[in-house]
Coordinates of C-alpha atoms in Angstrom, one line a residue:
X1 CA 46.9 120.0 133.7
X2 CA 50.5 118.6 134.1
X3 CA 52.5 118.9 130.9
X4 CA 53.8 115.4 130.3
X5 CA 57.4 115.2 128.7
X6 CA 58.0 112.3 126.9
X7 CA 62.0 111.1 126.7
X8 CA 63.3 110.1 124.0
X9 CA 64.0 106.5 123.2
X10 CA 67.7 105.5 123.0
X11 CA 68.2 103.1 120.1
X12 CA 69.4 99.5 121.0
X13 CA 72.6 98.9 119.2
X14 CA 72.4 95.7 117.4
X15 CA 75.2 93.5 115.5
X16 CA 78.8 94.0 116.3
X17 CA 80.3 97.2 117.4
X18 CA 82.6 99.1 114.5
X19 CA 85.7 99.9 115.4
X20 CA 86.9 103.2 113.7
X21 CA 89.6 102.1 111.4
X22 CA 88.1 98.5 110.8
X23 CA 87.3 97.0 107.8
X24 CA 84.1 96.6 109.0
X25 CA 84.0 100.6 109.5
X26 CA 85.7 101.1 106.1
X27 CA 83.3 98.5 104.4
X28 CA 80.2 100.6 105.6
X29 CA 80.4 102.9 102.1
X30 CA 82.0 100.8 100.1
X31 CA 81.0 103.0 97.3
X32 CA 82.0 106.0 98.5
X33 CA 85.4 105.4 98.7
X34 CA 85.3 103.4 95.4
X35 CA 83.8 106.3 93.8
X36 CA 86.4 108.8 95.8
X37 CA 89.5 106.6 94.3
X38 CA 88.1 106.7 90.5
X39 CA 87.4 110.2 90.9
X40 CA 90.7 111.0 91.4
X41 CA 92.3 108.5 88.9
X42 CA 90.0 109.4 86.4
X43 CA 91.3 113.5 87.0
X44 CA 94.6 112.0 86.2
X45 CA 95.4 112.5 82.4
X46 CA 98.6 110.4 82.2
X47 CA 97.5 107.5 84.5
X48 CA 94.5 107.6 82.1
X49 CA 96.3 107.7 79.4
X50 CA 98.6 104.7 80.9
X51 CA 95.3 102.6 81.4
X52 CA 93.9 102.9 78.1
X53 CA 97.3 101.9 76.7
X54 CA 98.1 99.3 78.7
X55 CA 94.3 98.0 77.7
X56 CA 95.1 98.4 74.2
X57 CA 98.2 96.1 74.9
X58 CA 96.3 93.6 76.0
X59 CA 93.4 93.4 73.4
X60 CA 96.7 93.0 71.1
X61 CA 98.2 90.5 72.5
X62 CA 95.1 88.3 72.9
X63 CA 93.5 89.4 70.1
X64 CA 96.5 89.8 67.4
X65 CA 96.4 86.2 66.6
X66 CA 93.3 85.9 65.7
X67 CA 93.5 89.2 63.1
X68 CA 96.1 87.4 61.1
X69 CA 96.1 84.1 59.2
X70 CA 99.9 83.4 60.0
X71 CA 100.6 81.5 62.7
X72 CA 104.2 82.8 65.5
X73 CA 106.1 79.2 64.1
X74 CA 104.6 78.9 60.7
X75 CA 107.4 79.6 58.0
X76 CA 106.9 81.3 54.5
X77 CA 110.0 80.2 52.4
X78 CA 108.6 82.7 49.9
X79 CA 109.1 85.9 51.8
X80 CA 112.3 85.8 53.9
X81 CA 113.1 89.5 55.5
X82 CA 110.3 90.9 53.2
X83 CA 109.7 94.2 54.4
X84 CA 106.1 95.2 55.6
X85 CA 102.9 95.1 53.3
X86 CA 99.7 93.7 52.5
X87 CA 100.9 89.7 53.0
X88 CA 102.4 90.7 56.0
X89 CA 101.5 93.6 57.7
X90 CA 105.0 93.9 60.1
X91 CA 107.1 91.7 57.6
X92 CA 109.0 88.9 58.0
X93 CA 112.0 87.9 59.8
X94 CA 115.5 86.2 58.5
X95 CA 113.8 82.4 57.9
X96 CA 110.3 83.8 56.6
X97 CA 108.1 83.9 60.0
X98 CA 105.8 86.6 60.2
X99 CA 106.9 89.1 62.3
X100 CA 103.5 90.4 63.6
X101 CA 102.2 87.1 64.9
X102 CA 105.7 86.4 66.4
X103 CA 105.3 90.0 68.0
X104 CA 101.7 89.4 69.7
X105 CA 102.4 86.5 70.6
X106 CA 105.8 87.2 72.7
X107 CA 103.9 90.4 74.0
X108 CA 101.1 87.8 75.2
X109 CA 104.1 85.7 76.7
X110 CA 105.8 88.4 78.4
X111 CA 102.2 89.9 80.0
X112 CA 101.2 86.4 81.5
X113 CA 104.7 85.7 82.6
X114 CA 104.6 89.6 84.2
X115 CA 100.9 89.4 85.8
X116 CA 101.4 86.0 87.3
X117 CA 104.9 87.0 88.9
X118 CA 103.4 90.2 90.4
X119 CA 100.7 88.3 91.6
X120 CA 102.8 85.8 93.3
X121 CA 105.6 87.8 94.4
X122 CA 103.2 90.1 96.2
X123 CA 100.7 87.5 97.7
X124 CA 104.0 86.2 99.2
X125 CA 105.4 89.4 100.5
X126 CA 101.4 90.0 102.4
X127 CA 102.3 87.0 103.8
X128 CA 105.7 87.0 105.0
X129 CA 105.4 90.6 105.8
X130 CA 102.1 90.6 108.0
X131 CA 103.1 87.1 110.3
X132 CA 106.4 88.9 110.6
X133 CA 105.0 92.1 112.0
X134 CA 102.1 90.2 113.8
X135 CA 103.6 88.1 115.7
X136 CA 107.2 89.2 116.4
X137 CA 109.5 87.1 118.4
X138 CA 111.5 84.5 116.8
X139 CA 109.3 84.2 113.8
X140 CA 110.2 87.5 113.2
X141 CA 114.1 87.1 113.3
X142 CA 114.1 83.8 111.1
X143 CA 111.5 85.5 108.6
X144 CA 113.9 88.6 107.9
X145 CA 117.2 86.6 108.2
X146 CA 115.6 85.0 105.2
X147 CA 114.4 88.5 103.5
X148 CA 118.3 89.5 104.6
X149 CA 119.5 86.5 102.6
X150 CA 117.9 86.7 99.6
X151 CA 118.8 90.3 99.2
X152 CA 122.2 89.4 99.7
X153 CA 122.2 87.3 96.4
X154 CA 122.4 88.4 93.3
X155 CA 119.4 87.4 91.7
X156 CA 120.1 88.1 88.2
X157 CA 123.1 85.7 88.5
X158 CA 121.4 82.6 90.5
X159 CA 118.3 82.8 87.8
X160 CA 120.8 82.8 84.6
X161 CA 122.6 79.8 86.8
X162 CA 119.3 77.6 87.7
X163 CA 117.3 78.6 84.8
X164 CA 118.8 76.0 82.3
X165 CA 118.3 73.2 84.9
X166 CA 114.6 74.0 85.2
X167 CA 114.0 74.2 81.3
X168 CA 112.0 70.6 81.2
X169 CA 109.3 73.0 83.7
X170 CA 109.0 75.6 80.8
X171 CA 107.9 78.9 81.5
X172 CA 106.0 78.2 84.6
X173 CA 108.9 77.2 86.4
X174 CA 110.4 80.5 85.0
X175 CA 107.7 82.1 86.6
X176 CA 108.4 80.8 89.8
X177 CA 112.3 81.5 89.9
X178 CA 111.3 85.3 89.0
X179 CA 108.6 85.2 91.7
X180 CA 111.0 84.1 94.5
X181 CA 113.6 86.5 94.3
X182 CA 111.0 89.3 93.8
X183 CA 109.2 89.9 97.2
X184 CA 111.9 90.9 100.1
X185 CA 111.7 94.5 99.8
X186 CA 107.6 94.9 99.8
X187 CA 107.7 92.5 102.9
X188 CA 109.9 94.3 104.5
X189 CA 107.4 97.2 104.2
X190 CA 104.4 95.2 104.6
X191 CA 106.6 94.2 108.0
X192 CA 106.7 97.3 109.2
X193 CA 103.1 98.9 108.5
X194 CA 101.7 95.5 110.2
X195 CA 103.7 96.9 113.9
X196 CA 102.2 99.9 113.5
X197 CA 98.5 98.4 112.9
X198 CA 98.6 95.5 115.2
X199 CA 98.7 97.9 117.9
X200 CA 95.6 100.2 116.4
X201 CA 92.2 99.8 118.6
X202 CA 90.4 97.5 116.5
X203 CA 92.9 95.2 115.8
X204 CA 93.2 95.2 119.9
X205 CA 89.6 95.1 120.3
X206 CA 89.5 91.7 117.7
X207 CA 92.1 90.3 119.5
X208 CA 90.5 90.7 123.2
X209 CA 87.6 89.7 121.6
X210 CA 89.0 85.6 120.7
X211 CA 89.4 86.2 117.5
X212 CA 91.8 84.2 116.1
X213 CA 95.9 85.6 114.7
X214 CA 95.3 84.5 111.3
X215 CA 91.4 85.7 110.8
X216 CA 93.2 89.2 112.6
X217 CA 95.8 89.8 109.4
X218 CA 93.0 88.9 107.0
X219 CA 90.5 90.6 108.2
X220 CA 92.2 93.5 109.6
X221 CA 95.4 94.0 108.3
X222 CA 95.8 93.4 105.1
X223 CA 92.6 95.4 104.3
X224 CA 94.6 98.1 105.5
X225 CA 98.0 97.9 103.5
X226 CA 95.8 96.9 100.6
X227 CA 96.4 100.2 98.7
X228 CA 99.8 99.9 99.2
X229 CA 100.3 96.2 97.6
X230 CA 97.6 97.1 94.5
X231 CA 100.5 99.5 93.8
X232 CA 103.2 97.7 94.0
X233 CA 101.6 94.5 92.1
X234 CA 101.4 97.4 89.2
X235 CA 104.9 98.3 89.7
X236 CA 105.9 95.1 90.1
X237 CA 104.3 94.1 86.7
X238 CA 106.5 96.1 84.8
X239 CA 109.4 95.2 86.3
X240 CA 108.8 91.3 86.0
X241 CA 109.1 92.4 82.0
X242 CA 111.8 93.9 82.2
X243 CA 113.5 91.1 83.8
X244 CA 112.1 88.3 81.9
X245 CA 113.3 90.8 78.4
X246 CA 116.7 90.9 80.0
X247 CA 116.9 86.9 80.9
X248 CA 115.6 86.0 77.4
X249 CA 117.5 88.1 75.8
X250 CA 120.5 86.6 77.3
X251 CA 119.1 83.2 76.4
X252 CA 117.7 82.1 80.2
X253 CA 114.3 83.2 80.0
X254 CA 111.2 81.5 77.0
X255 CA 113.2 78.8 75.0
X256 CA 112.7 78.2 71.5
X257 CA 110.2 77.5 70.2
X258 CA 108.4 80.0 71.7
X259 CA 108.9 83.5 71.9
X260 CA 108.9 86.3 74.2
X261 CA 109.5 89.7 73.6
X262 CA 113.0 89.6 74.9
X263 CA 113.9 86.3 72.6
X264 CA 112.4 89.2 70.0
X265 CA 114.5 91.8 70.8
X266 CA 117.3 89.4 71.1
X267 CA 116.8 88.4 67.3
X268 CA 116.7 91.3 66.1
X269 CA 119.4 93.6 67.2
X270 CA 121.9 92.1 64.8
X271 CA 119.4 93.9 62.2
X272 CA 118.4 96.2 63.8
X273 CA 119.6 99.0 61.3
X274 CA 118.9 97.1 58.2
X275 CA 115.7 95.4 58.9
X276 CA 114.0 97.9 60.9
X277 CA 110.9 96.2 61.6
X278 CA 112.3 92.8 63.3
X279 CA 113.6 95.0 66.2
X280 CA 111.5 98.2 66.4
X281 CA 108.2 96.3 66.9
X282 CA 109.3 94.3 69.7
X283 CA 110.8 97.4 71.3
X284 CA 108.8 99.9 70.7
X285 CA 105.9 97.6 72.4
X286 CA 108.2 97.1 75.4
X287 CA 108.7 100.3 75.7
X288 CA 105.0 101.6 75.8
X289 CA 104.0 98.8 78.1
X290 CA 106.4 99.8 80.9
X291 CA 105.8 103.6 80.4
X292 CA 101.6 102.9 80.8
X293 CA 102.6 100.6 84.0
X294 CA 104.8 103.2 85.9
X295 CA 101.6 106.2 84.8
X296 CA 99.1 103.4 86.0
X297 CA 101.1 103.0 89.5
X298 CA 101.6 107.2 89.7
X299 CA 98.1 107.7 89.6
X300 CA 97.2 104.5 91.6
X301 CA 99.2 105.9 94.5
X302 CA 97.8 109.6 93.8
X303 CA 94.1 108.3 94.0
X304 CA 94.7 106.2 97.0
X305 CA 96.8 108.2 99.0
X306 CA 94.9 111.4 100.0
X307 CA 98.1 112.9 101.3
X308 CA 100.2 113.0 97.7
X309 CA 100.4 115.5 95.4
X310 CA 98.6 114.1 92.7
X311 CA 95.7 113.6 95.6
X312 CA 95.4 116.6 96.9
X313 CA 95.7 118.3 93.6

């Protein structure tokens, strides 16, 4: 009898080919890098640390107001400068406000006015940055003479200037001057990562394939500079809070009647060594929130980026 080999049958590939390097490739264990990423955060004691603090900031400044009965404008004529104790837990400032509520609610301010400028300033820098680096040419040029421009101005100075002509807009328009002049430098690196990925074999492969430019940067490049702008919105919320403190402080940022923690701080230097606790508050909060968001970032770039210190370690 003949022996009767039998050949193996070669599985039919089915659905579109993965490119190594694609987010469809990436997106394949989704978990396994999500689980990789809070693994190594998690082994990180200070960014821990900077994540639970910088969740305890928020539960404040959301839920402070509801823990007191004063209001951040209500006035008690009864108590003006009283020091801390059980009518009012922080005190009360020079006309009798209560200077806890007035805290959490400038802390609230300065967190909204901080997230939503990250979150602008770095949506617009993805954007600017990618079509610059994607497409090249003369988009390229005009997009980073404008990036060139901007950086040229000093944007401290142009803010304080336009600020008080934009006051009927309130905050939001606030928002929006800090958002503009906060983006050049993470395009510009945004830019320069999109070169080196449009030329990668599955962005090549999509765009022999038809698929279209823009569908190409969303698909395939930003997913691929993603780590790098999750850190830098984290930097960047920090340092929107720092410059909204600094604007208010000098009087261009939150108008009166509403308070931010730099219209806080601003208050209360003058007594600063004789009424302790309508500066120290404010500061001591502004303080802890930008040391949690710089541990936050640290271990953000340690967990995502294999190659750091933090990373490896």
């Amino acid at each position: 009898m003949t022996a009767v080999t039998e050949t193996p049958e070669t599985p039919e590939p089915s659905g579109t080919p993965e490119f190594p390097g694609s987010p469809a490739a990436v997106a394949a264990a989704p978990s396994g890098r999500a689980a990789l990423v809070l693994r190594r955060f998690l082994r990180d004691r200070s960014a821990l640390a900077g994540a639970v603090a910088l969740l305890l900031l928020f539960l404040l400044a959301f839920a402070g107001p509801y823990l007191t009965p004063w209001s951040y404008d209500h006035i008690d004529y009864g108590a003006l400068r009283a020091a801390p104790g059980p009518d009012h837990w922080w005190g009360t400032n020079r006309i009798g406000q209560d200077v806890f509520a007035q805290t959490v609610r400038g802390l609230q301010k300065s967190l909204v006015i901080g997230t939503l400028v990250a979150v602008l300033a770095t949506g617009l820098a993805s954007l600017v940055g990618a079509c610059a680096g994607y497409f090249g040419g003369w988009l390229d040029r005009v997009l980073m003479f404008l990036v060139d421009l901007l950086l040229v101005f000093p944007s401290f100075l142009v803010i304080a200037i336009v600020s008080p002509r934009l006051r009927s807009g309130g905050w939001v328009a606030f928002v929006g001057l800090l958002a503009v002049f906060g983006w050049m430098i993470t395009a510009r690196v945004v830019r320069s990562m999109t070169l080196s990925l449009k030329e990668q074999a599955f962005v090549r492969a999509a765009r022999y394939a038809g698929v279209g430019p823009f569908r190409i940067i969303w698909r395939h490049v930003l997913p691929n500079v993603a780590s790098f702008l999750i850190i830098d919105a984290t930097i960047q919320v920090g340092g929107a809070v720092m410059s909204e403190t600094a604007l208010s402080y000098f009087g261009f940022g939150v108008q009166p009647p509403d308070v931010s923690l730099g219209t806080l701080i601003a208050d209360g230097t003058g007594a600063a060594i004789t009424y302790p606790w309508m500066f120290f508050f404010a500061a001591g909060l502004l303080v802890v929130f930008v040391l949690a968001v710089n541990l936050v970032g640290d271990g953000l770039r340690d967990a995502l980026d294999p190659t750091s210190k933090g990373g490896r370690r």
